[in-house]
mmCIF file of C-alpha atoms in Angstrom:
data_model
loop_
_atom_site.group_PDB
_atom_site.id
_atom_site.type_symbol
_atom_site.label_atom_id
_atom_site.label_comp_id
_atom_site.label_asym_id
_atom_site.label_seq_id
_atom_site.Cartn_x
_atom_site.Cartn_y
_atom_site.Cartn_z
ATOM 1 C CA UNK A 1 59.099 53.557 73.852
ATOM 2 C CA UNK A 2 61.446 51.600 71.518
ATOM 3 C CA UNK A 3 61.371 51.764 67.750
ATOM 4 C CA UNK A 4 59.248 49.168 65.928
ATOM 5 C CA UNK A 5 60.101 47.248 62.759
ATOM 6 C CA UNK A 6 58.323 44.930 60.347
ATOM 7 C CA UNK A 7 60.169 42.868 57.738
ATOM 8 C CA UNK A 8 58.796 41.351 54.547
ATOM 9 C CA UNK A 9 60.555 39.124 52.034
ATOM 10 C CA UNK A 10 59.490 39.351 48.394
ATOM 11 C CA UNK A 11 60.609 37.367 45.366
ATOM 12 C CA UNK A 12 60.276 39.112 42.015
ATOM 13 C CA UNK A 13 60.616 37.525 38.586
ATOM 14 C CA UNK A 14 62.628 39.346 35.900
ATOM 15 C CA UNK A 15 59.541 40.435 33.914
ATOM 16 C CA UNK A 16 58.057 42.028 37.055
ATOM 17 C CA UNK A 17 61.139 44.010 38.168
ATOM 18 C CA UNK A 18 60.166 47.383 36.694
ATOM 19 C CA UNK A 19 56.647 47.215 38.121
ATOM 20 C CA UNK A 20 58.007 46.112 41.513
ATOM 21 C CA UNK A 21 60.462 49.010 41.558
ATOM 22 C CA UNK A 22 57.541 51.409 41.062
ATOM 23 C CA UNK A 23 55.717 49.725 43.964
ATOM 24 C CA UNK A 24 58.765 50.264 46.160
ATOM 25 C CA UNK A 25 58.768 53.970 45.315
ATOM 26 C CA UNK A 26 55.067 54.252 46.211
ATOM 27 C CA UNK A 27 55.628 52.402 49.485
ATOM 28 C CA UNK A 28 58.527 54.704 50.355
ATOM 29 C CA UNK A 29 56.352 57.772 49.744
ATOM 30 C CA UNK A 30 53.351 56.375 51.641
ATOM 31 C CA UNK A 31 55.319 55.339 54.728
ATOM 32 C CA UNK A 32 57.194 58.652 54.830
ATOM 33 C CA UNK A 33 53.827 60.460 54.966
ATOM 34 C CA UNK A 34 52.750 58.064 57.738
ATOM 35 C CA UNK A 35 55.788 59.045 59.877
ATOM 36 C CA UNK A 36 57.585 55.785 59.142
ATOM 37 C CA UNK A 37 60.749 54.810 57.355
ATOM 38 C CA UNK A 38 60.891 52.242 54.542
ATOM 39 C CA UNK A 39 63.905 50.505 53.028
ATOM 40 C CA UNK A 40 64.276 47.772 50.429
ATOM 41 C CA UNK A 41 67.357 45.627 49.911
ATOM 42 C CA UNK A 42 68.035 43.110 47.162
ATOM 43 C CA UNK A 43 70.095 40.021 47.906
ATOM 44 C CA UNK A 44 73.455 40.400 46.159
ATOM 45 C CA UNK A 45 73.718 36.743 45.182
ATOM 46 C CA UNK A 46 70.061 36.220 44.248
ATOM 47 C CA UNK A 47 68.628 38.941 42.009
ATOM 48 C CA UNK A 48 64.912 39.349 42.593
ATOM 49 C CA UNK A 49 65.035 38.417 46.299
ATOM 50 C CA UNK A 50 64.122 41.527 48.269
ATOM 51 C CA UNK A 51 63.804 42.372 51.943
ATOM 52 C CA UNK A 52 61.538 45.270 52.819
ATOM 53 C CA UNK A 53 61.881 47.029 56.177
ATOM 54 C CA UNK A 54 59.132 49.194 57.660
ATOM 55 C CA UNK A 55 60.125 51.179 60.763
ATOM 56 C CA UNK A 56 58.442 53.684 63.077
ATOM 57 C CA UNK A 57 59.244 55.329 66.372
ATOM 58 C CA UNK A 58 56.669 53.097 68.086
ATOM 59 C CA UNK A 59 54.484 50.063 67.388
ATOM 60 C CA UNK A 60 51.228 52.056 67.320
ATOM 61 C CA UNK A 61 52.462 54.343 64.527
ATOM 62 C CA UNK A 62 53.639 51.347 62.525
ATOM 63 C CA UNK A 63 50.326 49.522 63.032
ATOM 64 C CA UNK A 64 48.341 52.571 61.852
ATOM 65 C CA UNK A 65 50.545 52.889 58.778
ATOM 66 C CA UNK A 66 50.122 49.220 57.900
ATOM 67 C CA UNK A 67 46.355 49.398 58.440
ATOM 68 C CA UNK A 68 46.031 52.261 55.948
ATOM 69 C CA UNK A 69 48.607 51.042 53.440
ATOM 70 C CA UNK A 70 47.448 50.797 49.825
ATOM 71 C CA UNK A 71 49.271 47.448 49.560
ATOM 72 C CA UNK A 72 48.933 45.106 52.522
ATOM 73 C CA UNK A 73 51.976 43.806 54.367
ATOM 74 C CA UNK A 74 51.942 40.001 54.470
ATOM 75 C CA UNK A 75 52.200 39.748 58.259
ATOM 76 C CA UNK A 76 51.661 43.178 59.845
ATOM 77 C CA UNK A 77 51.264 41.629 63.309
ATOM 78 C CA UNK A 78 54.857 40.404 63.386
ATOM 79 C CA UNK A 79 56.421 43.538 64.821
ATOM 80 C CA UNK A 80 59.917 43.668 66.250
ATOM 81 C CA UNK A 81 60.822 46.252 68.872
ATOM 82 C CA UNK A 82 64.279 47.617 69.416
ATOM 83 C CA UNK A 83 66.303 46.089 72.236
ATOM 84 C CA UNK A 84 67.891 48.763 74.401
ATOM 85 C CA UNK A 85 71.613 48.048 74.760
ATOM 86 C CA UNK A 86 72.564 50.906 77.056
#
């Protein structure tokens, strides 16, 4: 079964950056415990514009992780699956 990925875009104002960074750390820890991987990237030319990536080995694992997440993902039903290129 192919890997599954969810993407979320978040805009953060300067006063909220420190609190958002703490949220990212908590998300990273939670998803690691849920057998998922979590990454966050900030747009180089637009500080405060973040992309968050949630990945699991399969869609069911990702769905379970999102369902139990302490902070909801905006659109957990929009799941992308890896395209096999072999």
